[in-house]
Amino acid sequence: MASVSSPLNCSVTFSNNRYLLGRFSKIAQLHGHPWLENPILSIALIAVGFVLLFISLYMMKREPKHGYNLERKIAGHKILDTSNRWMVFSAFIGLVAIGAHYLAEYALHIYDITPVDRITHGISGMAVAAAILNANLTRGRRVYYPTAIGVSWAAFIIWEVYELLSVMFDPNTNIETGPWDLGIDLWIDTLGALAICFIYDEFNEQDQ
């Protein structure tokens, strides 16, 4: 027996969809608040990041024999197992990643599927991998590199799903996406994360 939907059910369904659309549209607006269009914030983040880069290099030169000298425990479990100079370097690459993204998309309005977008994706992959390498993952440090790259992939997928939903729910969005674009961005993201692993060797493994 075929079911017949009443006008009331249709109205409720439409109302729910409109509610969800409105809720996601507010979230999607995080991709471009007007105050982010001021380039001063982006430039300041990048400038502070490069100051931290010079500090990390100075620390590396001054303390060449201090390996993993920074540990933090929570409830008896070691959470961080890293060096102070790598923490500073991680902050550098993180600030540059955020600043470059803000500057490209919000201040200069250079959106997806451009060479500049490839650069910001690569830096973002580097930032995620650098942050993960500070954590105490396992005693076998060879596991760190695949894990760091895997987490950068996970962050990439989450971001791309967000952009895909933005395109679906907000017809006025400036976000662009496509299969070829996704493949290129993932490849560059992977190269960025892999590059961070080699840089990590230069900062810490020489001390072992």
PDB file of C-alpha atoms in Angstrom:
ATOM      1  CA  MET A   1       0.000   0.000   0.000  1.00  0.00           C
ATOM      2  CA  ALA A   2       1.521   3.289  -1.055  1.00  0.00           C
ATOM      3  CA  SER A   3       2.017   5.859   1.636  1.00  0.00           C
ATOM      4  CA  VAL A   4       0.681   9.369   1.200  1.00  0.00           C
ATOM      5  CA  SER A   5       2.575  12.266   2.713  1.00  0.00           C
ATOM      6  CA  SER A   6       0.477  15.009   4.136  1.00  0.00           C
ATOM      7  CA  PRO A   7       1.145  18.710   3.536  1.00  0.00           C
ATOM      8  CA  LEU A   8       1.984  18.923   7.230  1.00  0.00           C
ATOM      9  CA  ASN A   9       4.789  16.352   6.888  1.00  0.00           C
ATOM     10  CA  CYS A  10       6.144  18.149   3.829  1.00  0.00           C
ATOM     11  CA  SER A  11       6.095  21.412   5.730  1.00  0.00           C
ATOM     12  CA  VAL A  12       7.953  19.903   8.675  1.00  0.00           C
ATOM     13  CA  THR A  13      10.573  18.332   6.378  1.00  0.00           C
ATOM     14  CA  PHE A  14      11.106  21.593   4.522  1.00  0.00           C
ATOM     15  CA  SER A  15      11.346  23.461   7.820  1.00  0.00           C
ATOM     16  CA  ASN A  16      13.950  21.010   9.146  1.00  0.00           C
ATOM     17  CA  ASN A  17      16.014  21.257   5.957  1.00  0.00           C
ATOM     18  CA  ARG A  18      15.847  25.021   6.067  1.00  0.00           C
ATOM     19  CA  TYR A  19      16.924  24.956   9.717  1.00  0.00           C
ATOM     20  CA  LEU A  20      19.902  22.709   8.929  1.00  0.00           C
ATOM     21  CA  LEU A  21      20.780  24.884   5.939  1.00  0.00           C
ATOM     22  CA  GLY A  22      20.743  27.971   8.120  1.00  0.00           C
ATOM     23  CA  ARG A  23      22.857  26.331  10.797  1.00  0.00           C
ATOM     24  CA  PHE A  24      25.507  25.156   8.340  1.00  0.00           C
ATOM     25  CA  SER A  25      25.520  28.485   6.523  1.00  0.00           C
ATOM     26  CA  LYS A  26      26.558  30.141   9.773  1.00  0.00           C
ATOM     27  CA  ILE A  27      29.367  27.628  10.164  1.00  0.00           C
ATOM     28  CA  ALA A  28      30.387  28.071   6.535  1.00  0.00           C
ATOM     29  CA  GLN A  29      30.729  31.790   7.126  1.00  0.00           C
ATOM     30  CA  LEU A  30      33.799  30.957   9.207  1.00  0.00           C
ATOM     31  CA  HIS A  31      35.543  30.638   5.860  1.00  0.00           C
ATOM     32  CA  GLY A  32      35.430  34.372   5.412  1.00  0.00           C
ATOM     33  CA  HIS A  33      34.630  36.782   8.225  1.00  0.00           C
ATOM     34  CA  PRO A  34      35.062  40.405   7.117  1.00  0.00           C
ATOM     35  CA  TRP A  35      37.631  41.168   9.834  1.00  0.00           C
ATOM     36  CA  LEU A  36      39.935  38.554   8.326  1.00  0.00           C
ATOM     37  CA  GLU A  37      40.206  40.640   5.170  1.00  0.00           C
ATOM     38  CA  ASN A  38      42.565  43.041   6.937  1.00  0.00           C
ATOM     39  CA  PRO A  39      46.071  41.917   5.848  1.00  0.00           C
ATOM     40  CA  ILE A  40      47.667  43.285   9.031  1.00  0.00           C
ATOM     41  CA  LEU A  41      46.629  40.204  11.012  1.00  0.00           C
ATOM     42  CA  SER A  42      48.022  37.807   8.399  1.00  0.00           C
ATOM     43  CA  ILE A  43      51.291  39.695   8.050  1.00  0.00           C
ATOM     44  CA  ALA A  44      51.681  39.899  11.838  1.00  0.00           C
ATOM     45  CA  LEU A  45      51.188  36.134  12.217  1.00  0.00           C
ATOM     46  CA  ILE A  46      53.764  35.402   9.509  1.00  0.00           C
ATOM     47  CA  ALA A  47      56.233  37.917  10.996  1.00  0.00           C
ATOM     48  CA  VAL A  48      55.943  36.423  14.494  1.00  0.00           C
ATOM     49  CA  GLY A  49      56.358  32.988  12.939  1.00  0.00           C
ATOM     50  CA  PHE A  50      59.666  33.918  11.321  1.00  0.00           C
ATOM     51  CA  VAL A  51      60.895  35.404  14.588  1.00  0.00           C
ATOM     52  CA  LEU A  52      60.224  32.011  16.172  1.00  0.00           C
ATOM     53  CA  LEU A  53      62.113  30.338  13.316  1.00  0.00           C
ATOM     54  CA  PHE A  54      65.241  32.366  14.079  1.00  0.00           C
ATOM     55  CA  ILE A  55      64.836  31.592  17.793  1.00  0.00           C
ATOM     56  CA  SER A  56      64.586  27.848  17.099  1.00  0.00           C
ATOM     57  CA  LEU A  57      67.709  27.937  14.902  1.00  0.00           C
ATOM     58  CA  TYR A  58      69.565  29.874  17.574  1.00  0.00           C
ATOM     59  CA  MET A  59      68.530  27.306  20.185  1.00  0.00           C
ATOM     60  CA  MET A  60      69.685  24.508  17.884  1.00  0.00           C
ATOM     61  CA  LYS A  61      73.091  26.136  17.453  1.00  0.00           C
ATOM     62  CA  ARG A  62      73.496  26.996  21.136  1.00  0.00           C
ATOM     63  CA  GLU A  63      72.406  23.617  22.501  1.00  0.00           C
ATOM     64  CA  PRO A  64      73.558  21.037  19.931  1.00  0.00           C
ATOM     65  CA  LYS A  65      73.689  18.201  22.466  1.00  0.00           C
ATOM     66  CA  HIS A  66      70.315  18.677  24.084  1.00  0.00           C
ATOM     67  CA  GLY A  67      68.029  16.119  22.472  1.00  0.00           C
ATOM     68  CA  TYR A  68      64.509  15.396  23.660  1.00  0.00           C
ATOM     69  CA  ASN A  69      64.706  17.680  26.674  1.00  0.00           C
ATOM     70  CA  LEU A  70      61.038  18.607  27.029  1.00  0.00           C
ATOM     71  CA  GLU A  71      58.553  16.224  28.618  1.00  0.00           C
ATOM     72  CA  ARG A  72      55.096  16.773  30.051  1.00  0.00           C
ATOM     73  CA  LYS A  73      52.953  14.253  31.901  1.00  0.00           C
ATOM     74  CA  ILE A  74      49.235  14.211  32.665  1.00  0.00           C
ATOM     75  CA  ALA A  75      47.967  11.722  35.271  1.00  0.00           C
ATOM     76  CA  GLY A  76      51.275   9.874  35.095  1.00  0.00           C
ATOM     77  CA  HIS A  77      51.196   9.497  31.308  1.00  0.00           C
ATOM     78  CA  LYS A  78      53.797  11.238  29.175  1.00  0.00           C
ATOM     79  CA  ILE A  79      52.013  13.484  26.687  1.00  0.00           C
ATOM     80  CA  LEU A  80      54.939  15.404  25.219  1.00  0.00           C
ATOM     81  CA  ASP A  81      58.349  13.979  24.346  1.00  0.00           C
ATOM     82  CA  THR A  82      60.142  16.594  22.318  1.00  0.00           C
ATOM     83  CA  SER A  83      62.760  19.335  22.398  1.00  0.00           C
ATOM     84  CA  ASN A  84      62.181  22.951  23.276  1.00  0.00           C
ATOM     85  CA  ARG A  85      63.572  24.085  19.937  1.00  0.00           C
ATOM     86  CA  TRP A  86      61.192  21.792  18.021  1.00  0.00           C
ATOM     87  CA  MET A  87      58.247  23.215  19.959  1.00  0.00           C
ATOM     88  CA  VAL A  88      59.339  26.689  18.881  1.00  0.00           C
ATOM     89  CA  PHE A  89      59.798  25.516  15.286  1.00  0.00           C
ATOM     90  CA  SER A  90      56.322  23.928  15.343  1.00  0.00           C
ATOM     91  CA  ALA A  91      54.870  27.247  16.476  1.00  0.00           C
ATOM     92  CA  PHE A  92      56.693  28.944  13.596  1.00  0.00           C
ATOM     93  CA  ILE A  93      55.281  26.681  10.895  1.00  0.00           C
ATOM     94  CA  GLY A  94      51.814  26.802  12.475  1.00  0.00           C
ATOM     95  CA  LEU A  95      51.670  30.605  12.516  1.00  0.00           C
ATOM     96  CA  VAL A  96      52.968  30.804   8.948  1.00  0.00           C
ATOM     97  CA  ALA A  97      50.337  28.283   7.805  1.00  0.00           C
ATOM     98  CA  ILE A  98      47.500  30.257   9.402  1.00  0.00           C
ATOM     99  CA  GLY A  99      48.860  33.608   8.237  1.00  0.00           C
ATOM    100  CA  ALA A 100      49.396  32.417   4.657  1.00  0.00           C
ATOM    101  CA  HIS A 101      45.874  30.977   4.497  1.00  0.00           C
ATOM    102  CA  TYR A 102      44.293  34.165   5.829  1.00  0.00           C
ATOM    103  CA  LEU A 103      46.366  36.358   3.532  1.00  0.00           C
ATOM    104  CA  ALA A 104      45.656  34.335   0.381  1.00  0.00           C
ATOM    105  CA  GLU A 105      41.939  33.681   0.786  1.00  0.00           C
ATOM    106  CA  TYR A 106      40.647  36.558   2.878  1.00  0.00           C
ATOM    107  CA  ALA A 107      42.922  39.532   2.173  1.00  0.00           C
ATOM    108  CA  LEU A 108      43.947  38.827  -1.451  1.00  0.00           C
ATOM    109  CA  HIS A 109      40.848  36.759  -2.362  1.00  0.00           C
ATOM    110  CA  ILE A 110      42.901  34.071  -4.073  1.00  0.00           C
ATOM    111  CA  TYR A 111      40.650  31.071  -3.693  1.00  0.00           C
ATOM    112  CA  ASP A 112      40.855  27.358  -4.403  1.00  0.00           C
ATOM    113  CA  ILE A 113      42.300  25.666  -7.496  1.00  0.00           C
ATOM    114  CA  THR A 114      45.209  28.107  -7.872  1.00  0.00           C
ATOM    115  CA  PRO A 115      48.982  27.706  -7.435  1.00  0.00           C
ATOM    116  CA  VAL A 116      48.774  29.793  -4.262  1.00  0.00           C
ATOM    117  CA  ASP A 117      46.240  27.340  -2.822  1.00  0.00           C
ATOM    118  CA  ARG A 118      48.728  24.527  -3.421  1.00  0.00           C
ATOM    119  CA  ILE A 119      51.308  26.379  -1.339  1.00  0.00           C
ATOM    120  CA  THR A 120      48.927  26.939   1.571  1.00  0.00           C
ATOM    121  CA  HIS A 121      47.941  23.255   1.503  1.00  0.00           C
ATOM    122  CA  GLY A 122      51.591  22.221   1.629  1.00  0.00           C
ATOM    123  CA  ILE A 123      52.338  24.515   4.556  1.00  0.00           C
ATOM    124  CA  SER A 124      49.239  23.265   6.377  1.00  0.00           C
ATOM    125  CA  GLY A 125      50.388  19.670   5.959  1.00  0.00           C
ATOM    126  CA  MET A 126      53.771  20.661   7.359  1.00  0.00           C
ATOM    127  CA  ALA A 127      52.178  22.371  10.361  1.00  0.00           C
ATOM    128  CA  VAL A 128      50.013  19.384  11.299  1.00  0.00           C
ATOM    129  CA  ALA A 129      52.925  16.946  10.987  1.00  0.00           C
ATOM    130  CA  ALA A 130      55.229  19.228  13.009  1.00  0.00           C
ATOM    131  CA  ALA A 131      52.664  19.436  15.820  1.00  0.00           C
ATOM    132  CA  ILE A 132      52.176  15.657  15.933  1.00  0.00           C
ATOM    133  CA  LEU A 133      55.934  15.036  16.180  1.00  0.00           C
ATOM    134  CA  ASN A 134      55.906  16.758  19.584  1.00  0.00           C
ATOM    135  CA  ALA A 135      53.644  14.100  21.079  1.00  0.00           C
ATOM    136  CA  ASN A 136      54.700  10.945  22.884  1.00  0.00           C
ATOM    137  CA  LEU A 137      53.262   8.364  20.497  1.00  0.00           C
ATOM    138  CA  THR A 138      55.349   5.253  21.097  1.00  0.00           C
ATOM    139  CA  ARG A 139      58.819   4.157  22.139  1.00  0.00           C
ATOM    140  CA  GLY A 140      59.617   3.245  18.554  1.00  0.00           C
ATOM    141  CA  ARG A 141      60.289   6.626  16.979  1.00  0.00           C
ATOM    142  CA  ARG A 142      60.170   5.165  13.466  1.00  0.00           C
ATOM    143  CA  VAL A 143      56.401   5.036  13.903  1.00  0.00           C
ATOM    144  CA  TYR A 144      56.303   8.807  14.341  1.00  0.00           C
ATOM    145  CA  TYR A 145      56.748   9.710  10.692  1.00  0.00           C
ATOM    146  CA  PRO A 146      53.953   7.550   9.205  1.00  0.00           C
ATOM    147  CA  THR A 147      51.696   8.662  12.060  1.00  0.00           C
ATOM    148  CA  ALA A 148      52.437  12.344  11.487  1.00  0.00           C
ATOM    149  CA  ILE A 149      51.769  11.990   7.758  1.00  0.00           C
ATOM    150  CA  GLY A 150      48.582  10.001   8.470  1.00  0.00           C
ATOM    151  CA  VAL A 151      47.256  12.702  10.807  1.00  0.00           C
ATOM    152  CA  SER A 152      47.980  15.347   8.173  1.00  0.00           C
ATOM    153  CA  TRP A 153      45.898  13.242   5.751  1.00  0.00           C
ATOM    154  CA  ALA A 154      43.068  13.066   8.288  1.00  0.00           C
ATOM    155  CA  ALA A 155      43.154  16.843   8.774  1.00  0.00           C
ATOM    156  CA  PHE A 156      43.159  17.291   4.991  1.00  0.00           C
ATOM    157  CA  ILE A 157      40.106  15.016   4.595  1.00  0.00           C
ATOM    158  CA  ILE A 158      38.194  16.827   7.351  1.00  0.00           C
ATOM    159  CA  TRP A 159      38.903  20.185   5.712  1.00  0.00           C
ATOM    160  CA  GLU A 160      37.897  18.965   2.267  1.00  0.00           C
ATOM    161  CA  VAL A 161      34.636  17.505   3.626  1.00  0.00           C
ATOM    162  CA  TYR A 162      33.923  20.879   5.219  1.00  0.00           C
ATOM    163  CA  GLU A 163      34.548  22.646   1.904  1.00  0.00           C
ATOM    164  CA  LEU A 164      32.369  20.130   0.047  1.00  0.00           C
ATOM    165  CA  LEU A 165      29.508  20.719   2.480  1.00  0.00           C
ATOM    166  CA  SER A 166      30.027  24.460   2.125  1.00  0.00           C
ATOM    167  CA  VAL A 167      29.577  24.182  -1.640  1.00  0.00           C
ATOM    168  CA  MET A 168      26.472  22.011  -1.211  1.00  0.00           C
ATOM    169  CA  PHE A 169      24.716  24.191   1.362  1.00  0.00           C
ATOM    170  CA  ASP A 170      25.890  27.664   0.370  1.00  0.00           C
ATOM    171  CA  PRO A 171      25.392  28.462  -3.335  1.00  0.00           C
ATOM    172  CA  ASN A 172      27.073  31.844  -2.878  1.00  0.00           C
ATOM    173  CA  THR A 173      30.329  30.439  -1.511  1.00  0.00           C
ATOM    174  CA  ASN A 174      33.634  31.216  -3.203  1.00  0.00           C
ATOM    175  CA  ILE A 175      34.963  27.728  -2.446  1.00  0.00           C
ATOM    176  CA  GLU A 176      35.803  25.557  -5.444  1.00  0.00           C
ATOM    177  CA  THR A 177      36.539  21.851  -5.391  1.00  0.00           C
ATOM    178  CA  GLY A 178      36.962  18.935  -7.777  1.00  0.00           C
ATOM    179  CA  PRO A 179      38.527  15.437  -7.986  1.00  0.00           C
ATOM    180  CA  TRP A 180      41.680  16.605  -9.766  1.00  0.00           C
ATOM    181  CA  ASP A 181      42.084  19.478  -7.329  1.00  0.00           C
ATOM    182  CA  LEU A 182      41.677  17.094  -4.380  1.00  0.00           C
ATOM    183  CA  GLY A 183      44.333  14.748  -5.733  1.00  0.00           C
ATOM    184  CA  ILE A 184      46.875  17.510  -6.285  1.00  0.00           C
ATOM    185  CA  ASP A 185      46.256  19.051  -2.864  1.00  0.00           C
ATOM    186  CA  LEU A 186      46.603  15.684  -1.115  1.00  0.00           C
ATOM    187  CA  TRP A 187      49.883  15.026  -2.927  1.00  0.00           C
ATOM    188  CA  ILE A 188      51.298  18.413  -1.941  1.00  0.00           C
ATOM    189  CA  ASP A 189      50.017  17.957   1.607  1.00  0.00           C
ATOM    190  CA  THR A 190      51.901  14.639   1.759  1.00  0.00           C
ATOM    191  CA  LEU A 191      55.116  16.184   0.423  1.00  0.00           C
ATOM    192  CA  GLY A 192      54.870  18.940   3.041  1.00  0.00           C
ATOM    193  CA  ALA A 193      54.425  16.436   5.867  1.00  0.00           C
ATOM    194  CA  LEU A 194      57.307  14.312   4.537  1.00  0.00           C
ATOM    195  CA  ALA A 195      59.564  17.373   4.339  1.00  0.00           C
ATOM    196  CA  ILE A 196      58.832  18.117   8.002  1.00  0.00           C
ATOM    197  CA  CYS A 197      59.964  14.611   8.924  1.00  0.00           C
ATOM    198  CA  PHE A 198      63.381  15.257   7.324  1.00  0.00           C
ATOM    199  CA  ILE A 199      63.628  18.630   9.065  1.00  0.00           C
ATOM    200  CA  TYR A 200      62.761  16.915  12.346  1.00  0.00           C
ATOM    201  CA  ASP A 201      65.787  14.661  11.837  1.00  0.00           C
ATOM    202  CA  GLU A 202      68.013  17.718  11.527  1.00  0.00           C
ATOM    203  CA  PHE A 203      66.634  19.202  14.759  1.00  0.00           C
ATOM    204  CA  ASN A 204      66.666  16.126  16.977  1.00  0.00           C
ATOM    205  CA  GLU A 205      67.966  12.819  15.641  1.00  0.00           C
ATOM    206  CA  GLN A 206      71.557  14.070  15.506  1.00  0.00           C
ATOM    207  CA  ASP A 207      71.489  14.211  19.279  1.00  0.00           C
ATOM    208  CA  GLN A 208      70.923  10.518  19.780  1.00  0.00           C
TER     209      GLN A 208
END
